[in-house]
Amino acid sequence: MKKKISHIYEEYILRYSAFILAFLVFVLIMALSNIGNFKLDASADTLILEDDKDLKLFREVTARYKTNDFLVLTVTDKDKDIFSRDTLDYINTLTEKITELDNVKSVTSIVNIPLVTSSKKPLTELINDVPNIFSDDINFEEARNEILTSPIYKDLVISNDAKTTAMQILLEDNKNLEQMRIKRNDLSDKYKINPDYEKEYFTTKRTYDELYESHNNQIGHLIEQIRVIQKNYTTQRYEIRLGGIPMITDDMITFIRNDLINFGIGVLIFIISTLMIIFRKAIWVIAPVLNCIYSVLLMIGLLGFLDWKVTVISSNFISLMLILTLSMNIHIIVRYRQIYSALEYNKKQSVLVTAQKMVWPCLYTALTTIVAFASLIMSDIKPVIDFGYMMVLGLTTLFITSFILLPCLIMLYSNKNNSVISSNKTKLLFTDYLAKITINSKKSIYLAFSVLTVITIYGLNELKVENSFINYFRADTEIYKGMQLIDNELGGTTPMEVIIKFKETYSENEDDEFSDLLGEEDSMESNWFTTDKINKIKYVHDYLDNNKYIGKVLSFASSVRVAEIVNDNKELNSLEMSLLYKKLPDEVKDITVTPYLSIDENEARISMRVLDSNKDLRRLKLINDIKDDLSNDQYLQSEEITLTGILLLYNNMLQSLFDSQIKSLGFVMFIIALMFLVLFKSIPLMIIGIIPNLISALFVLGIMGILNLPLDMMTITVAAITVGIAVDNSIHYIYRFKEELKKYNDYSKTVLICHSTIGNAIFFTGITVIFGFSILILSNFIPTIIFGVLTGLAMFVALIAVLTLLPRLLITFKPV
């Protein structure tokens, strides 16, 4: 079988290299015809669990308490406070300018918020004609005091020092998109149970994706217009910041696009520089670079064809493809030049022999890396799963091109002058030095890695899982500055909600009383406002408000307390609240009642924003503390309280990812161990091959614990990916070691030979991978930067371990 494949490879690929290259170009052109479908996605859906039971509740609550998407524009007066007349006029002008823009439904700002306690009108008139700070009957000083102390406005519209105010820019409804989202989610649930819904689900999904892209383009254009206004109105006195989920999504798309470009160009420049330093011949720079570019472009075309969107999690796939392709190419080129330089074979035979000798170690290294990325599929998060599939497909692609495209280029463009290695260039000082240390410093090597292991164990015990969203971005980005300001001055950033599901029912006597006063038609709705329910809402509201990690809390209690201020600071009884509810105009109900109560569902919603920038915040502990405190309270029953919101969903995502990646690391190690066993047919070799890579992977997690770096959605995958990539060098070294040991039958001499041959290739590829990952520091996304630095560190430890600990273990235990 091997001879037959070898014959086909020689006669049809190497012999007709030019035709094969032409065919590969044709394949690439066909693949790139789908490049228009290559898309980016930075929506909140990319960071949640599709099968999360809390997601279903979140969607139900969102639909029930329908609120439009909105942007937040903050204005800071550096000279005076917000209540100076010229500043209010300035904010009024901004409000009018933004209101005129397309896709803006309304703008709520300090100049048009309703005021009740600072007006001279009686309550009955206020209900139908609510004034604002510019109204004639408003006492300005009282208006200032009302806004600064209002249960609704303080820390929401105005900061405590009155230097910063926030404007809420409410976006127009996109009813078609919302209806299609509901239909897609419904069909998704049905499709999981019944495959007959497949066609309808994917048709609906495509329609939704098209509507979503069109909507994003419209919002993107609106954000550009607002930023023009922001730029034009920012002065030395006034600082303007833009925030909100739509802006973050739009900026994240820009970040992902920039990361793809910057990473690709950065890694490509580094690759060219590295190849020029290593080989110093044009052919050995151009050939691998062409192969790298071909693999990446082919993958982009395939991703477009498969409709796999690139998210922030997979935004580094281009750099990974380039690094891994180059790594394999360097091994092939170094081995080819060594074989050709021996002058035993002509060029065609040398290429064939190289392919024969390298195909198995390269296949197994590709498979081990595939296993590492395939472990991501064990996650429940679609972008992580898609990233796993992307890299599995990408690694398959780069393996095929490395043994077809690269050999064809070698056949057509290499010659004796650029391929033969002079005898004085076979050794590198670095690898030769490590070889001598390995042979002569047994105790030092074991001591060094023992210390490394102790440090690792200590660090692993300090490791924690967190997802501080604000710290995902560089301090100089608009996202960070806006979130930091809102977090510090305007009540927090990350939303979470408590739903109170009331148990009691209406009594007949109470119902008759309300029927007499309000009429049969309104009594069932109005008599909902019992004192017990309102007190429970107030109780939970106050509990949350007193938590140091929670900023602004809003609920029906906020509106009730404003009404009580108007009522001479007297509490409203059930009848008074019911009468007030009946008289409220619909537009006032939409602000004060509808977002916080669902009378039909007999429940209340309490909205809070978590202070995401608080360094002591532990999100999982906060969530559990709220659940425990409210569920075990004598005043409340556990079944009455439910938590939901973005913070909860993100935390669920991270905890799920942590669990899946801990399991997947074990899975990766098990599968790689089996591969070692199949390849080398030796249990001792299997154990020796895994030890250096396991140390490097766990060491980087230990370093994270020591440096107090939390595991997040990017860094949590470092260990499994590190093992998958780093183990490649172990395979190449042991494979070559067995081959050379048969010739020399001397372990120490074999180490010297291996370090001067395969050791050089391992060093070159190791340095390429290390510095290739360092390119990720160009990202605006902090987890990507940390991922790059940590993976580079792990690769460095793995490189040293493979060139010291691994051969030392081979010499000590002599498993071959």
mmCIF file with all atom_site columns, N, CA, C and O in Angstrom, residues 265-286:
data_model
loop_
_atom_site.group_PDB
_atom_site.id
_atom_site.type_symbol
_atom_site.label_atom_id
_atom_site.label_alt_id
_atom_site.label_comp_id
_atom_site.label_asym_id
_atom_site.label_entity_id
_atom_site.label_seq_id
_atom_site.pdbx_PDB_ins_code
_atom_site.Cartn_x
_atom_site.Cartn_y
_atom_site.Cartn_z
_atom_site.occupancy
_atom_site.B_iso_or_equiv
_atom_site.pdbx_formal_charge
_atom_site.auth_seq_id
_atom_site.auth_comp_id
_atom_site.auth_asym_id
_atom_site.auth_atom_id
_atom_site.pdbx_PDB_model_num
ATOM 1  N N  . ILE A 1 265 ? -0.955 40.396 8.425  1.00 0.00 ? 265 ILE A N  1
ATOM 2  C CA . ILE A 1 265 ? 0.192  41.135 7.891  1.00 0.00 ? 265 ILE A CA 1
ATOM 3  C C  . ILE A 1 265 ? 1.391  41.019 8.833  1.00 0.00 ? 265 ILE A C  1
ATOM 4  O O  . ILE A 1 265 ? 2.528  40.791 8.386  1.00 0.00 ? 265 ILE A O  1
ATOM 5  N N  . GLY A 1 266 ? 1.135  41.155 10.153 1.00 0.00 ? 266 GLY A N  1
ATOM 6  C CA . GLY A 1 266 ? 2.222  41.081 11.131 1.00 0.00 ? 266 GLY A CA 1
ATOM 7  C C  . GLY A 1 266 ? 2.930  39.739 11.105 1.00 0.00 ? 266 GLY A C  1
ATOM 8  O O  . GLY A 1 266 ? 4.163  39.672 11.069 1.00 0.00 ? 266 GLY A O  1
ATOM 9  N N  . VAL A 1 267 ? 2.152  38.662 11.108 1.00 0.00 ? 267 VAL A N  1
ATOM 10 C CA . VAL A 1 267 ? 2.740  37.314 11.078 1.00 0.00 ? 267 VAL A CA 1
ATOM 11 C C  . VAL A 1 267 ? 3.455  37.077 9.760  1.00 0.00 ? 267 VAL A C  1
ATOM 12 O O  . VAL A 1 267 ? 4.533  36.467 9.725  1.00 0.00 ? 267 VAL A O  1
ATOM 13 N N  . LEU A 1 268 ? 2.875  37.564 8.660  1.00 0.00 ? 268 LEU A N  1
ATOM 14 C CA . LEU A 1 268 ? 3.492  37.370 7.348  1.00 0.00 ? 268 LEU A CA 1
ATOM 15 C C  . LEU A 1 268 ? 4.848  38.069 7.266  1.00 0.00 ? 268 LEU A C  1
ATOM 16 O O  . LEU A 1 268 ? 5.834  37.496 6.773  1.00 0.00 ? 268 LEU A O  1
ATOM 17 N N  . ILE A 1 269 ? 4.918  39.301 7.770  1.00 0.00 ? 269 ILE A N  1
ATOM 18 C CA . ILE A 1 269 ? 6.199  40.030 7.797  1.00 0.00 ? 269 ILE A CA 1
ATOM 19 C C  . ILE A 1 269 ? 7.210  39.277 8.656  1.00 0.00 ? 269 ILE A C  1
ATOM 20 O O  . ILE A 1 269 ? 8.376  39.124 8.276  1.00 0.00 ? 269 ILE A O  1
ATOM 21 N N  . PHE A 1 270 ? 6.739  38.784 9.796  1.00 0.00 ? 270 PHE A N  1
ATOM 22 C CA . PHE A 1 270 ? 7.630  38.032 10.679 1.00 0.00 ? 270 PHE A CA 1
ATOM 23 C C  . PHE A 1 270 ? 8.110  36.750 10.003 1.00 0.00 ? 270 PHE A C  1
ATOM 24 O O  . PHE A 1 270 ? 9.283  36.376 10.111 1.00 0.00 ? 270 PHE A O  1
ATOM 25 N N  . ILE A 1 271 ? 7.195  36.075 9.311  1.00 0.00 ? 271 ILE A N  1
ATOM 26 C CA . ILE A 1 271 ? 7.551  34.828 8.617  1.00 0.00 ? 271 ILE A CA 1
ATOM 27 C C  . ILE A 1 271 ? 8.641  35.076 7.574  1.00 0.00 ? 271 ILE A C  1
ATOM 28 O O  . ILE A 1 271 ? 9.629  34.345 7.484  1.00 0.00 ? 271 ILE A O  1
ATOM 29 N N  . ILE A 1 272 ? 8.442  36.120 6.779  1.00 0.00 ? 272 ILE A N  1
ATOM 30 C CA . ILE A 1 272 ? 9.419  36.448 5.738  1.00 0.00 ? 272 ILE A CA 1
ATOM 31 C C  . ILE A 1 272 ? 10.784 36.752 6.367  1.00 0.00 ? 272 ILE A C  1
ATOM 32 O O  . ILE A 1 272 ? 11.825 36.270 5.893  1.00 0.00 ? 272 ILE A O  1
ATOM 33 N N  . SER A 1 273 ? 10.765 37.549 7.445  1.00 0.00 ? 273 SER A N  1
ATOM 34 C CA . SER A 1 273 ? 12.018 37.901 8.125  1.00 0.00 ? 273 SER A CA 1
ATOM 35 C C  . SER A 1 273 ? 12.700 36.650 8.677  1.00 0.00 ? 273 SER A C  1
ATOM 36 O O  . SER A 1 273 ? 13.918 36.482 8.537  1.00 0.00 ? 273 SER A O  1
ATOM 37 N N  . THR A 1 274 ? 11.917 35.781 9.305  1.00 0.00 ? 274 THR A N  1
ATOM 38 C CA . THR A 1 274 ? 12.466 34.558 9.894  1.00 0.00 ? 274 THR A CA 1
ATOM 39 C C  . THR A 1 274 ? 13.087 33.666 8.833  1.00 0.00 ? 274 THR A C  1
ATOM 40 O O  . THR A 1 274 ? 14.205 33.149 8.996  1.00 0.00 ? 274 THR A O  1
ATOM 41 N N  . LEU A 1 275 ? 12.368 33.484 7.731  1.00 0.00 ? 275 LEU A N  1
ATOM 42 C CA . LEU A 1 275 ? 12.868 32.612 6.661  1.00 0.00 ? 275 LEU A CA 1
ATOM 43 C C  . LEU A 1 275 ? 14.138 33.176 6.031  1.00 0.00 ? 275 LEU A C  1
ATOM 44 O O  . LEU A 1 275 ? 15.052 32.427 5.669  1.00 0.00 ? 275 LEU A O  1
ATOM 45 N N  . MET A 1 276 ? 14.196 34.495 5.901  1.00 0.00 ? 276 MET A N  1
ATOM 46 C CA . MET A 1 276 ? 15.402 35.118 5.344  1.00 0.00 ? 276 MET A CA 1
ATOM 47 C C  . MET A 1 276 ? 16.599 34.902 6.257  1.00 0.00 ? 276 MET A C  1
ATOM 48 O O  . MET A 1 276 ? 17.714 34.646 5.792  1.00 0.00 ? 276 MET A O  1
ATOM 49 N N  . ILE A 1 277 ? 16.367 34.977 7.572  1.00 0.00 ? 277 ILE A N  1
ATOM 50 C CA . ILE A 1 277 ? 17.454 34.760 8.530  1.00 0.00 ? 277 ILE A CA 1
ATOM 51 C C  . ILE A 1 277 ? 17.877 33.296 8.538  1.00 0.00 ? 277 ILE A C  1
ATOM 52 O O  . ILE A 1 277 ? 19.069 32.976 8.574  1.00 0.00 ? 277 ILE A O  1
ATOM 53 N N  . ILE A 1 278 ? 16.909 32.385 8.494  1.00 0.00 ? 278 ILE A N  1
ATOM 54 C CA . ILE A 1 278 ? 17.212 30.957 8.590  1.00 0.00 ? 278 ILE A CA 1
ATOM 55 C C  . ILE A 1 278 ? 17.879 30.425 7.325  1.00 0.00 ? 278 ILE A C  1
ATOM 56 O O  . ILE A 1 278 ? 18.927 29.771 7.383  1.00 0.00 ? 278 ILE A O  1
ATOM 57 N N  . PHE A 1 279 ? 17.264 30.713 6.168  1.00 0.00 ? 279 PHE A N  1
ATOM 58 C CA . PHE A 1 279 ? 17.705 30.045 4.925  1.00 0.00 ? 279 PHE A CA 1
ATOM 59 C C  . PHE A 1 279 ? 18.542 30.933 3.990  1.00 0.00 ? 279 PHE A C  1
ATOM 60 O O  . PHE A 1 279 ? 19.348 30.431 3.217  1.00 0.00 ? 279 PHE A O  1
ATOM 61 N N  . ARG A 1 280 ? 18.276 32.224 3.990  1.00 0.00 ? 280 ARG A N  1
ATOM 62 C CA . ARG A 1 280 ? 19.055 33.192 3.203  1.00 0.00 ? 280 ARG A CA 1
ATOM 63 C C  . ARG A 1 280 ? 19.056 32.875 1.709  1.00 0.00 ? 280 ARG A C  1
ATOM 64 O O  . ARG A 1 280 ? 19.985 33.244 0.986  1.00 0.00 ? 280 ARG A O  1
ATOM 65 N N  . LYS A 1 281 ? 18.034 32.192 1.242  1.00 0.00 ? 281 LYS A N  1
ATOM 66 C CA . LYS A 1 281 ? 17.861 31.903 -0.179 1.00 0.00 ? 281 LYS A CA 1
ATOM 67 C C  . LYS A 1 281 ? 16.421 32.234 -0.563 1.00 0.00 ? 281 LYS A C  1
ATOM 68 O O  . LYS A 1 281 ? 15.480 31.886 0.145  1.00 0.00 ? 281 LYS A O  1
ATOM 69 N N  . ALA A 1 282 ? 16.237 32.878 -1.721 1.00 0.00 ? 282 ALA A N  1
ATOM 70 C CA . ALA A 1 282 ? 14.912 33.356 -2.125 1.00 0.00 ? 282 ALA A CA 1
ATOM 71 C C  . ALA A 1 282 ? 13.892 32.234 -2.203 1.00 0.00 ? 282 ALA A C  1
ATOM 72 O O  . ALA A 1 282 ? 12.742 32.382 -1.756 1.00 0.00 ? 282 ALA A O  1
ATOM 73 N N  . ILE A 1 283 ? 14.290 31.075 -2.756 1.00 0.00 ? 283 ILE A N  1
ATOM 74 C CA . ILE A 1 283 ? 13.353 29.973 -2.933 1.00 0.00 ? 283 ILE A CA 1
ATOM 75 C C  . ILE A 1 283 ? 12.778 29.509 -1.605 1.00 0.00 ? 283 ILE A C  1
ATOM 76 O O  . ILE A 1 283 ? 11.589 29.179 -1.486 1.00 0.00 ? 283 ILE A O  1
ATOM 77 N N  . TRP A 1 284 ? 13.598 29.497 -0.545 1.00 0.00 ? 284 TRP A N  1
ATOM 78 C CA . TRP A 1 284 ? 13.144 29.005 0.756  1.00 0.00 ? 284 TRP A CA 1
ATOM 79 C C  . TRP A 1 284 ? 12.407 30.071 1.557  1.00 0.00 ? 284 TRP A C  1
ATOM 80 O O  . TRP A 1 284 ? 11.956 29.810 2.670  1.00 0.00 ? 284 TRP A O  1
ATOM 81 N N  . VAL A 1 285 ? 12.327 31.253 1.004  1.00 0.00 ? 285 VAL A N  1
ATOM 82 C CA . VAL A 1 285 ? 11.449 32.287 1.553  1.00 0.00 ? 285 VAL A CA 1
ATOM 83 C C  . VAL A 1 285 ? 10.131 32.294 0.775  1.00 0.00 ? 285 VAL A C  1
ATOM 84 O O  . VAL A 1 285 ? 9.041  32.245 1.349  1.00 0.00 ? 285 VAL A O  1
ATOM 85 N N  . ILE A 1 286 ? 10.234 32.306 -0.548 1.00 0.00 ? 286 ILE A N  1
ATOM 86 C CA . ILE A 1 286 ? 9.047  32.430 -1.408 1.00 0.00 ? 286 ILE A CA 1
ATOM 87 C C  . ILE A 1 286 ? 8.157  31.191 -1.329 1.00 0.00 ? 286 ILE A C  1
ATOM 88 O O  . ILE A 1 286 ? 6.929  31.303 -1.191 1.00 0.00 ? 286 ILE A O  1
#
